[in-house]
XYZ file of C-alpha atoms in Angstrom:
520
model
C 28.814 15.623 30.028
C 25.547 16.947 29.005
C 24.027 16.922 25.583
C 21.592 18.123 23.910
C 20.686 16.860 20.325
C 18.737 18.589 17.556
C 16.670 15.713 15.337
C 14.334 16.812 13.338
C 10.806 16.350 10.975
C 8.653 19.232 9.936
C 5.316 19.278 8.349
C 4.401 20.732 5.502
C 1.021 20.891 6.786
C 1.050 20.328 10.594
C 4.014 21.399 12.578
C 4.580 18.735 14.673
C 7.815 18.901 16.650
C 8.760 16.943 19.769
C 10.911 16.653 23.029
C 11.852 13.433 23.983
C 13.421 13.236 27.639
C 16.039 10.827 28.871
C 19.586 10.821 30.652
C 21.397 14.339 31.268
C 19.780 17.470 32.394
C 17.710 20.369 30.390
C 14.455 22.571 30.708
C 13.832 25.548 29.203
C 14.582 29.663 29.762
C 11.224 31.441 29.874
C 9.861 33.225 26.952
C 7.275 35.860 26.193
C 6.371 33.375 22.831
C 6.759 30.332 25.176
C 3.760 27.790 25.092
C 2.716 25.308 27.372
C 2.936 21.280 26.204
C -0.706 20.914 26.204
C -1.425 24.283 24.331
C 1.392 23.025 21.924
C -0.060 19.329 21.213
C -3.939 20.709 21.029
C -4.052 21.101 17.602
C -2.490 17.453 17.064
C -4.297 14.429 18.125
C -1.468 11.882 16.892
C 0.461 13.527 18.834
C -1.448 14.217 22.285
C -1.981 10.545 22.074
C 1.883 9.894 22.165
C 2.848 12.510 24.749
C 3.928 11.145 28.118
C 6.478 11.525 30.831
C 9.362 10.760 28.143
C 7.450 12.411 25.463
C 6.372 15.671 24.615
C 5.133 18.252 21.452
C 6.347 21.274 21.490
C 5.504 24.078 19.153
C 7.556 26.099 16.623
C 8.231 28.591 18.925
C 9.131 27.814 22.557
C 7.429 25.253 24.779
C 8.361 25.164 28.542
C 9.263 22.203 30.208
C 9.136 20.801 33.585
C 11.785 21.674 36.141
C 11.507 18.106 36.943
C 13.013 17.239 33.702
C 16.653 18.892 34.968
C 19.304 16.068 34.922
C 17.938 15.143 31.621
C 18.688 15.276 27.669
C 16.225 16.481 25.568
C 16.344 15.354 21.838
C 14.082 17.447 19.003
C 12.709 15.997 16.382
C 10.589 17.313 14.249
C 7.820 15.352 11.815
C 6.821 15.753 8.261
C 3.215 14.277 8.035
C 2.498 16.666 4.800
C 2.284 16.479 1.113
C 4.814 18.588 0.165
C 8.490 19.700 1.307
C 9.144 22.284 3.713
C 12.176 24.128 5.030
C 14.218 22.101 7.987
C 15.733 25.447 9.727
C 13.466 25.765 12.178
C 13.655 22.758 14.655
C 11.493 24.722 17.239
C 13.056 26.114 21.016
C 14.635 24.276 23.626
C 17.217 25.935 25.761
C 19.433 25.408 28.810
C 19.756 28.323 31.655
C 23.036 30.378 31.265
C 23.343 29.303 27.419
C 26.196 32.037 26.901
C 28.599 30.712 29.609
C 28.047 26.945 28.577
C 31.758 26.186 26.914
C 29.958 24.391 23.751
C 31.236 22.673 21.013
C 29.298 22.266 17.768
C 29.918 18.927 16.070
C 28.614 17.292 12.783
C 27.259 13.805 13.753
C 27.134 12.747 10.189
C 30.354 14.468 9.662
C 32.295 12.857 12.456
C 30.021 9.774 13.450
C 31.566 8.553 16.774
C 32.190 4.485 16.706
C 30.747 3.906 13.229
C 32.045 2.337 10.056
C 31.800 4.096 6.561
C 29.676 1.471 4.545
C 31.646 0.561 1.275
C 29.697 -2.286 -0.315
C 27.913 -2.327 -3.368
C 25.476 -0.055 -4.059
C 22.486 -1.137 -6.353
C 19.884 0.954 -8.507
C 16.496 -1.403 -7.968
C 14.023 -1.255 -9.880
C 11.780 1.621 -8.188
C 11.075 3.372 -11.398
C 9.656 -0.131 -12.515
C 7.731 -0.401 -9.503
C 6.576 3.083 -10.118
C 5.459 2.757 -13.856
C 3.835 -0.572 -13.150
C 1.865 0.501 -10.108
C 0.765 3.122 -12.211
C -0.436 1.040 -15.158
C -2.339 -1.256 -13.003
C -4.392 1.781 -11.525
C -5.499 2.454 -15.002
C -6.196 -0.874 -15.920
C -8.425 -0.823 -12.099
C -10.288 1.916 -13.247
C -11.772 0.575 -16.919
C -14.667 -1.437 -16.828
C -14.165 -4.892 -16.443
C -18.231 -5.623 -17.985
C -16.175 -6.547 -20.919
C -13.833 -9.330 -19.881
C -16.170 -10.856 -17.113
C -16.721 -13.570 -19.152
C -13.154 -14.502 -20.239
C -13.774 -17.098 -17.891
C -15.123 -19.568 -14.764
C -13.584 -21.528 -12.884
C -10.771 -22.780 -15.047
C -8.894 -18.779 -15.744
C -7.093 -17.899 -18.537
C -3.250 -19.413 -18.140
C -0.834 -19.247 -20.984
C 1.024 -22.162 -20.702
C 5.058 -22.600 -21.963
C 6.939 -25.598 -22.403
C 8.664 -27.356 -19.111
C 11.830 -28.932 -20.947
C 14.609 -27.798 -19.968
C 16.545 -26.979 -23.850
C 13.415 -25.829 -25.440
C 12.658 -22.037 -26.052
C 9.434 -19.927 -25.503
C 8.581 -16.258 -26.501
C 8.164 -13.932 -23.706
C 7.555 -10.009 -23.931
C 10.566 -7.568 -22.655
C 11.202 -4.089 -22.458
C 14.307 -2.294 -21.951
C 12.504 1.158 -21.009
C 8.880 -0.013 -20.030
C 7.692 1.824 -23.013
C 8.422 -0.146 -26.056
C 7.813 -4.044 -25.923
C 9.602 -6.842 -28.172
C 8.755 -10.692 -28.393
C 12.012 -12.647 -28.312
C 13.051 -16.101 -27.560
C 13.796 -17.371 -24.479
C 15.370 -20.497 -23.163
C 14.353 -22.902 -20.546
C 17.414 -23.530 -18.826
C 16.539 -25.009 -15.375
C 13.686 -26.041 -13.865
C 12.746 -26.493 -9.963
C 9.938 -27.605 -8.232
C 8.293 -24.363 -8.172
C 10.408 -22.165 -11.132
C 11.216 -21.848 -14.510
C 14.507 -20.630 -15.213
C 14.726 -18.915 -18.851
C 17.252 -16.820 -20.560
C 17.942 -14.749 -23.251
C 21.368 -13.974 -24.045
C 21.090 -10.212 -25.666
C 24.797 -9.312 -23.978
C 27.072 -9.111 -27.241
C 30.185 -7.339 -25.616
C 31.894 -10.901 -25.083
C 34.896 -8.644 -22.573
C 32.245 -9.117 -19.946
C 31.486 -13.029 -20.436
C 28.145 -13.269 -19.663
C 26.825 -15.839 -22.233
C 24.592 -19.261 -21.515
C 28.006 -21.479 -21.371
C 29.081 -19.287 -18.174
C 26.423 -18.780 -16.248
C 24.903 -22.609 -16.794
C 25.801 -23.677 -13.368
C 24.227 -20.680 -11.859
C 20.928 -21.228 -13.600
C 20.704 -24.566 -11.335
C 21.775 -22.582 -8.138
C 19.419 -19.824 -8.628
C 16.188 -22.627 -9.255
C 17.710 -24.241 -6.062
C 17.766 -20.467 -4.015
C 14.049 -19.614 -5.463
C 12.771 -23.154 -4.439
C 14.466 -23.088 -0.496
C 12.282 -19.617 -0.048
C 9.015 -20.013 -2.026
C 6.804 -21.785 0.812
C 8.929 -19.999 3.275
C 8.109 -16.552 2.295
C 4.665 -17.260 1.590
C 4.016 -18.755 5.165
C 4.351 -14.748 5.844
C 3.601 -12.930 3.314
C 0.689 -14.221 1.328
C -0.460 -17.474 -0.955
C 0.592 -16.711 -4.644
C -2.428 -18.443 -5.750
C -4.887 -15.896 -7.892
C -8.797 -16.237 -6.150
C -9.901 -13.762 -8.645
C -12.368 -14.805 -10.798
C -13.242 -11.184 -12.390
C -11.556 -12.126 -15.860
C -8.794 -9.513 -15.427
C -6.310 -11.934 -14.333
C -4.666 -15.151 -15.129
C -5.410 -18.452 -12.938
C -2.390 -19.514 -10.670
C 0.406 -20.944 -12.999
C 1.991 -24.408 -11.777
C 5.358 -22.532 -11.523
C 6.855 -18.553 -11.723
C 8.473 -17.896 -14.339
C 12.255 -16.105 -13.794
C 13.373 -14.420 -16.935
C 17.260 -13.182 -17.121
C 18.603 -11.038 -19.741
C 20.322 -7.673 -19.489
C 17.662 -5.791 -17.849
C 18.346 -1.951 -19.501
C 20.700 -3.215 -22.246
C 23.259 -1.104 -20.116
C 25.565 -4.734 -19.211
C 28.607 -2.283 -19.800
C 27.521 0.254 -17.936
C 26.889 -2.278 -14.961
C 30.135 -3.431 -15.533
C 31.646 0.203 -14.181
C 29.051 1.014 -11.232
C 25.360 0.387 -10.343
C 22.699 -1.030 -12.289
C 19.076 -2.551 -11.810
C 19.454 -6.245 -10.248
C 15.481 -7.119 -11.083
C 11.867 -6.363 -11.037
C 8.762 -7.831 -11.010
C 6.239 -6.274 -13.675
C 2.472 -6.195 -12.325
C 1.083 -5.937 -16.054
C 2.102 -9.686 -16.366
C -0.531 -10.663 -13.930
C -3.434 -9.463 -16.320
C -5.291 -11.469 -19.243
C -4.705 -10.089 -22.790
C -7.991 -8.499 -23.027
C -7.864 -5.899 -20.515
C -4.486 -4.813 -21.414
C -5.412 -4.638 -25.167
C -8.545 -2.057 -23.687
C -5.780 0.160 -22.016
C -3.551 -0.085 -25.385
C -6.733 1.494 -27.515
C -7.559 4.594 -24.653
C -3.993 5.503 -24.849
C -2.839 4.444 -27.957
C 0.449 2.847 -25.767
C 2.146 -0.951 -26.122
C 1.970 -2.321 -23.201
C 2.332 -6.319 -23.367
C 1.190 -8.934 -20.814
C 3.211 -12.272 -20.431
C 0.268 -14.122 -18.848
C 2.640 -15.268 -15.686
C 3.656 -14.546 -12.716
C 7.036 -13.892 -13.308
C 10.116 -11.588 -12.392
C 12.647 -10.475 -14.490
C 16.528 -10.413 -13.442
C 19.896 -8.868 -14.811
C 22.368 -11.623 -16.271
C 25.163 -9.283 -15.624
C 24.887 -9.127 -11.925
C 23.733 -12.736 -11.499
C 27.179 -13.631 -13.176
C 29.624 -11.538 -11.114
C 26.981 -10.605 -8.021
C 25.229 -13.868 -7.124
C 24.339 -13.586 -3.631
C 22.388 -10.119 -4.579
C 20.425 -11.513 -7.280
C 19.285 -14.149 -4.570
C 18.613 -11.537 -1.930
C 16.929 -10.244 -5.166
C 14.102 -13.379 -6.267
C 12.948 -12.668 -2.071
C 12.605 -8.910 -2.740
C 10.920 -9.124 -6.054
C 8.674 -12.132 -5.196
C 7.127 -10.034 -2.305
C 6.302 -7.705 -4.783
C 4.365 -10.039 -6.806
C 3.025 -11.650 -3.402
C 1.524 -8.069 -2.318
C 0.230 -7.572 -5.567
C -1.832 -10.578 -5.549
C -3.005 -10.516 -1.784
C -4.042 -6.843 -2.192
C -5.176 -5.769 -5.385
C -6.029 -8.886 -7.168
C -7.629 -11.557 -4.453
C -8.950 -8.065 -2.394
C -9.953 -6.011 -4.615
C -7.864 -3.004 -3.110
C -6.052 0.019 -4.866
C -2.562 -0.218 -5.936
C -0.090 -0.105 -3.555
C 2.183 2.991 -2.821
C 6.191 2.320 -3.910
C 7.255 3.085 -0.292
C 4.621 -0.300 1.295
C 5.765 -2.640 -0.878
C 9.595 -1.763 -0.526
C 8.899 -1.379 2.850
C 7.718 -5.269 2.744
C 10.234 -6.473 0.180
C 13.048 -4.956 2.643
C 11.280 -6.519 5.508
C 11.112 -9.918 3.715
C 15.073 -9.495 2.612
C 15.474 -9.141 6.210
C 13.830 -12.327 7.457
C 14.372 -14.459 5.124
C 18.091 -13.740 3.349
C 19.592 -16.655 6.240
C 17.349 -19.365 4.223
C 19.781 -18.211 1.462
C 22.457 -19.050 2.890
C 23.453 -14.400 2.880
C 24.947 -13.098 6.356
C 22.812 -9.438 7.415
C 26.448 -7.654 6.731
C 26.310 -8.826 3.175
C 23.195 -8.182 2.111
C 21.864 -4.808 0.490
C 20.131 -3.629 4.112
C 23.501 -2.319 5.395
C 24.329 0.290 2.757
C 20.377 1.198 3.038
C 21.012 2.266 6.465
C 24.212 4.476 5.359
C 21.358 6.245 2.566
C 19.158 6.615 5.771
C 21.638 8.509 7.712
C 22.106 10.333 4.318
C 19.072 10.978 3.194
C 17.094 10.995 6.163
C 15.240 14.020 5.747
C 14.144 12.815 2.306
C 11.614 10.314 4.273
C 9.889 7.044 2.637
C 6.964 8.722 0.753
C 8.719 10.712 -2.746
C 11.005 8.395 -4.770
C 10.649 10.973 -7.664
C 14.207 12.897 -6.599
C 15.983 9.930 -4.509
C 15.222 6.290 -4.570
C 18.011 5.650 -2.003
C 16.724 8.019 -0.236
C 13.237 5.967 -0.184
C 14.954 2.525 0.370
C 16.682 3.546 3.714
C 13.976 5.460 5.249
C 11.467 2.920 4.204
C 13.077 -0.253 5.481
C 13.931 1.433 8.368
C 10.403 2.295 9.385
C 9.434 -1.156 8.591
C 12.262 -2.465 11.027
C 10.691 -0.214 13.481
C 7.068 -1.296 12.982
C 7.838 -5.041 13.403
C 10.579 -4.477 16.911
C 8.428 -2.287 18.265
C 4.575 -4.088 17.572
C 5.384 -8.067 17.496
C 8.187 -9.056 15.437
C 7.416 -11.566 12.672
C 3.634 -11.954 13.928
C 3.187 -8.384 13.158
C 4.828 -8.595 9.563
C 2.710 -11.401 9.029
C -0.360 -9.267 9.812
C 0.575 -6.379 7.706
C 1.078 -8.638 4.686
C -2.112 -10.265 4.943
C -4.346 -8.129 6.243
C -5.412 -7.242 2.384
C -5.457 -3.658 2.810
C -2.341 -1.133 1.564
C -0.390 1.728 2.787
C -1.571 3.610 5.602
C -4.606 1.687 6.413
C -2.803 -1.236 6.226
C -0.406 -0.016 9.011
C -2.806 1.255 11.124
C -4.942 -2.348 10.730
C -2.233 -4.288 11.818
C -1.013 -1.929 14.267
C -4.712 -2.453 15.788
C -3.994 -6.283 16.179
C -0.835 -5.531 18.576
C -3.776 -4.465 21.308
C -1.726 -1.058 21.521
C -4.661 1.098 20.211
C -1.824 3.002 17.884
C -2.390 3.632 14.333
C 0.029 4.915 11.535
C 0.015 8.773 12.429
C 0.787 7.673 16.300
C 3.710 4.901 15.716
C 4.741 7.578 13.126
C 5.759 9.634 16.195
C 7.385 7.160 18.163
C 9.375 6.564 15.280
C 11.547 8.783 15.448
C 12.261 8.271 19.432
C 13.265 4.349 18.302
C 15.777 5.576 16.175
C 17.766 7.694 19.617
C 16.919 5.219 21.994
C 18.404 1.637 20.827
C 15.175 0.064 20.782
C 15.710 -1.182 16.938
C 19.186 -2.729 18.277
C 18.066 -6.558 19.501
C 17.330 -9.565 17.019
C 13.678 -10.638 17.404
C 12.977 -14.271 16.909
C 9.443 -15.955 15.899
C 7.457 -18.315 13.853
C 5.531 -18.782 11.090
C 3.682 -22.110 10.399
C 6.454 -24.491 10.938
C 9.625 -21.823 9.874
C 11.661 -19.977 12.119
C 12.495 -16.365 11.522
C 15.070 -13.598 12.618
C 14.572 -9.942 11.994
C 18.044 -8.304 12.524
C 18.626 -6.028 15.102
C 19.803 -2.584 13.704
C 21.742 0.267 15.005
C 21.071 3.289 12.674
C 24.150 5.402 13.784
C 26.167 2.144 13.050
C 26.694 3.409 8.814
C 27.104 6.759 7.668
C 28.178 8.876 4.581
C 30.420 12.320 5.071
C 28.076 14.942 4.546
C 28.776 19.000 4.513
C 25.773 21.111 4.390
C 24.284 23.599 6.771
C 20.386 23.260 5.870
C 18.641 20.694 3.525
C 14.696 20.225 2.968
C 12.207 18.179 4.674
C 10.350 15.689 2.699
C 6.626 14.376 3.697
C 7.199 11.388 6.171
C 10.965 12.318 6.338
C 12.746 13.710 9.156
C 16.477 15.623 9.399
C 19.169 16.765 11.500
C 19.689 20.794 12.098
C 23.113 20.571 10.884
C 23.895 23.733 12.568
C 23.646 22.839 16.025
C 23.347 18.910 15.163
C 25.393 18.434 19.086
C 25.933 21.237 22.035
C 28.596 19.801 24.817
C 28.890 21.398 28.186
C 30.392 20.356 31.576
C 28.698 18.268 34.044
C-alpha cells in the first residue's frame, strides 16, 4: 500500500514547506507553475542547509521531484518560522501520476489514530500565566537603573533570614492573582537538608479536608522528594547559588523555601477539574529596593519575599502527591534558569516556551529519582495536547497553554535525541544564554554546524520517522540519567475540523487530505 501524508507548518513570513522521502513510491505530475527544488529553497538558507537526498523544500505551488524518488512516500510539512498566524490550507503540491484512477480513501489520523490509546489522566493548568507575568516584571525591573541599589551591598548580599524550627511561624508575601499582595503567617512544618517546608492553611471548606492535621505526614515526604533531587538536578541544570553582586538580588539562602497554601483560593474548584499545581515567582529573587523603584514608576504592589522559593497548591499535594513532586523538579528549573541566565549572566528574561521547554525536559530526566513511572507523570497527556494542538506551536501561550506545553516539550525531546542526550541538555542549561541563541549555542557544541532555524526543520521529519522513540542514557557528574523515548502518534484527542490556523513555530495536519491510500 502506498501513502502519501500531508503534515504541515506555514510561515507567516517565509513559506517554508518540505518533502521528506522514505518507503513507498511518489514524484510529481508536471506543471506550468512547477518549480525546481533548488529554485524553491533559494530564498531559504535554513532550509538549503537541511535539504538532502531524504529532504527537500518545495514551494507553495508545485515543486518537481526526482523520478528516482518512485517507490517512495513523500510526507509535507510545512513550517511556521513567523510572528504571526497564517492560514494552514495550503500545504503546497505534491502529486502521484494517474491521481483520478487511484481508488483513495481519505482518513482522519487524529480522528481514527491507528494503534494508539486515548490519554485519560489528569490534566493540570500550570502556572504559565505566572511564568508569563513574572517574566514580564523582571524585564522591567532589568531595564531601571540599578546606580541606585549598587551599594546595597559587597560581598555579604542582602538575605532575609526566617526561623529554622520546625512549629514556629514566619510572614511571607502571597498573591492569589499576581496583582494584589498580602503578608500572612506561615508555618514551618518540615525541614530537610536543603528545604523549608511552610504552610498556610487558608482552605476553610472543611468537605475537602485539607487542613495541617492531614497533610502532616506529607510535609515530611515532600522535604524528603525536594532533598533526593536538589544536587541531582543541579548537576544539569545550573548551581542555585546567586554570583551577582549588582545589589538587585539576594545572596544564596542556606535553604529554598516551599510555601503551600491554596494557590488561586479556587480549592473547590480544584476539587471538580484542573487547577494550578505550583509556580515559582522570579520577583522573589530581588532585594526590596529595586522592587520598591518599580512600585513608584507604576504605582503597582508588587512584593519580594527575599528567597528563593516556590509556591505549591495544598489541594493537589493532598489528593495528587506524585504531581506536586513531579511539580518541586519543574518549578525548581525555573528558578535554576532564572539564576544561571538573567541573574549570574546578565542576560534578558527568558521566553515562557525555553524555560517550559527545560522544566519538561528536567520532569523527564529526573521524575525516576522520585520514585514517578514516565506513564504517570504529566508528559503523557502533553503529548495527547501535541497531537491536538499541534499547529498551535511552542511560541504563543496567550490562546492555549496546552497547546504550548506539548509542542514545547516535544521539541525539547527532539533537541536532546537528536544532538547528545543528557550532555546536550546540560549544555543548553548552562550555556547562560536564552531562547534561540541559546539553542543554536548548544546546538554548535554537538559539532553538527546546525543552529535553531536548521534543527527547526528537521524537527518536524523526527516526529514521522521514529527517531524520538529510543530511551537515551547518560551522565552527569556522578548521576545517571534517562530521557524517555517518545512516540508522538502513541496519544491522541478526537478531533473534527476541516482547516485550523498555523501558529509561529507550530506546525498542522491538512485535515482534508490528512492520508490518500492506493494499491501497490
Amino acid at each position: 500500500m502506498q501513502t502519501i501524508k500531508n503534515k504541515i507548518r506555514t510561515d507567516a513570513v517565509i513559506f517554508a514547506a518540505v518533502c521528506i522521502i522514505t518507503g513507498c513510491g511518489f514524484f510529481e505530475e508536471s506543471s506550468s507553475s512547477e518549480k525546481t527544488v533548488f529554485e524553491a529553497t533559494s530564498s531559504d538558507a535554513a532550509a538549503c542547509k537541511v535539504s538532502g537526498d531524504d529532504f527537500l523544500l518545495v514551494s507553495a505551488d508545485l515543486t518537481r521531484i526526482s523520478e528516482s524518488n518512485v517507490e517512495k512516500t513523500a510526507y509535507l510539512i510545512a513550517y511556521n518560522t513567523g510572528a504571526e498566524s497564517i492560514s494552514s490550507e495550503n500545504t503546497g503540491g505534491a502529486y502521484l501520476y494517474n491521481i483520478s484512477s487511484l481508488s483513495a480513501e481519505v482518513e482522519n489520523e487524529f480522528q481514527t489514530c491507528a494503534n494508539s490509546e486515548h490519554y485519560t489522566g489528569i490534566q493540570e493548568n500550570n502556572s504559565d500565566f505566572y511564568i508569563q507575568q513574572n517574566c514580564e516584571i523582571a524585564r522591567k525591573l532589568q531595564n531601571l537603573s540599578l546606580e541606585q541599589t549598587a551599594g546595597i551591598r559587597s560581598v555579604e548580599a542582602v538575605q532575609l533570614r526566617r526561623t529554622c524550627t520546625v512549629g514556629e511561624t514566619a510572614a511571607f508575601y502571597i498573591s492569589y492573582d499576581e496583582r494584589t499582595y498580602q503578608e500572612v503567617e506561615f508555618t514551618l512544618e518540615a525541614s530537610g537538608e536543603n528545604c523549608n517546608i511552610w504552610y498556610y492553611d487558608d482552605i476553610s471548606d472543611v468537605s475537602l479536608d485539607v487542613s495541617e492535621s492531614a497533610l502532616d505526614e506529607t510535609f515530611d515526604v515532600l522535604a524528603e522528594k525536594f532533598d533526593s533531587v536538589f544536587y541531582v538536578e543541579q548537576t544539569v541544570f545550573g548551581s542555585y547559588e546567586i554570583e551577582n553582586k549588582n545589589g538587585a538580588f539576594i545572596s544564596t539562602p542556606e535553604k529554598i523555601d516551599i510555601l503551600i497554601f491554596d494557590l488561586e483560593n479556587d480549592a473547590r474548584s480544584s476539587a471538580n477539574g484542573g487547577g494550578t499545581y505550583g509556580f515559582f515567582n522570579i520577583v522573589d529573587i530581588y532585594t526590596e529596593e529595586p522592587v520598591n523603584r518599580l512600585n513608584e514608576k507604576e504605582s503597582a504592589g508588587y512584593r519580594t519575599n527575599q528567597a528563593e522559593c516556590f509556591y505549591i497548591d495544598a489541594y493537589f499535594l493532598k489528593n495528587r502527591p506524585d504531581k506536586i513532586y513531579e511539580t518541586l523538579v519543574h518549578e525548581f528549573q525555573h528558578l535554576l534558569g532564572f539564576i544561571n541566565t538573567a541573574v549570574n549572566e546578565g542576560a534578558a528574561v527568558y521566553e515562557t516556551w525555553y524555560t517550559e521547554m527545560m522544566s519538561q525536559l528536567a520532569e523527564d530526566i529526573l521524575i525516576s529519582y522520585l520514585g514517578i513511572k514516565y506513564e504517570d507523570s504529566f508528559l503523557p497527556g502533553r503529548m495527547s495536547w501535541c497531537n491536538l494542538y499541534h499547529n498551535l506551536g511552542f511560541y504563543d501561550w496567550n490562546n492555549n497553554e496546552s497547546a504550548g506545553y506539548g509542542n514545547a516539550y516535544l521539541f525539547g525531546s527532539y533537541l536532546a535525541h537528536s544532538y547528545g542526550g543528557i550532555d546536550f541538555i546540560r549544555a543548553l542549561a548552562q550555556c547562560g544564554k536564552i531562547n534561540e541563541e541559546a539553542v543554536t549555542f548548544a546546538l554548535k557544541q554537538t559539532g553538527k554546524n546546525d543552529d535553531f532555524y536548521t534543527a527547526f526543520y528537521k524537527w518536524g521529519k523526527s516526529v514521522l520517522d521514529g527517531s524520538l522513540e529510543n530511551e537515551i542514557e547518560g551522565n552527569a557528574g556522578n548521576y545517571d540519567f534517562t530521557l524517555h523515548g517518545i512516540n508522538v502518534w502513541d496519544y491522541s484527542y478526537n478531533v473534527n475540523r476541516s482547516s485550523i490556523a498555523l501558529n509561529y513555530y507550530g506546525y498542522t495536519e491538512n485535515y482534508e487530505n490528512s492520508e490518500v491510500f492506493c494499491p501497490k
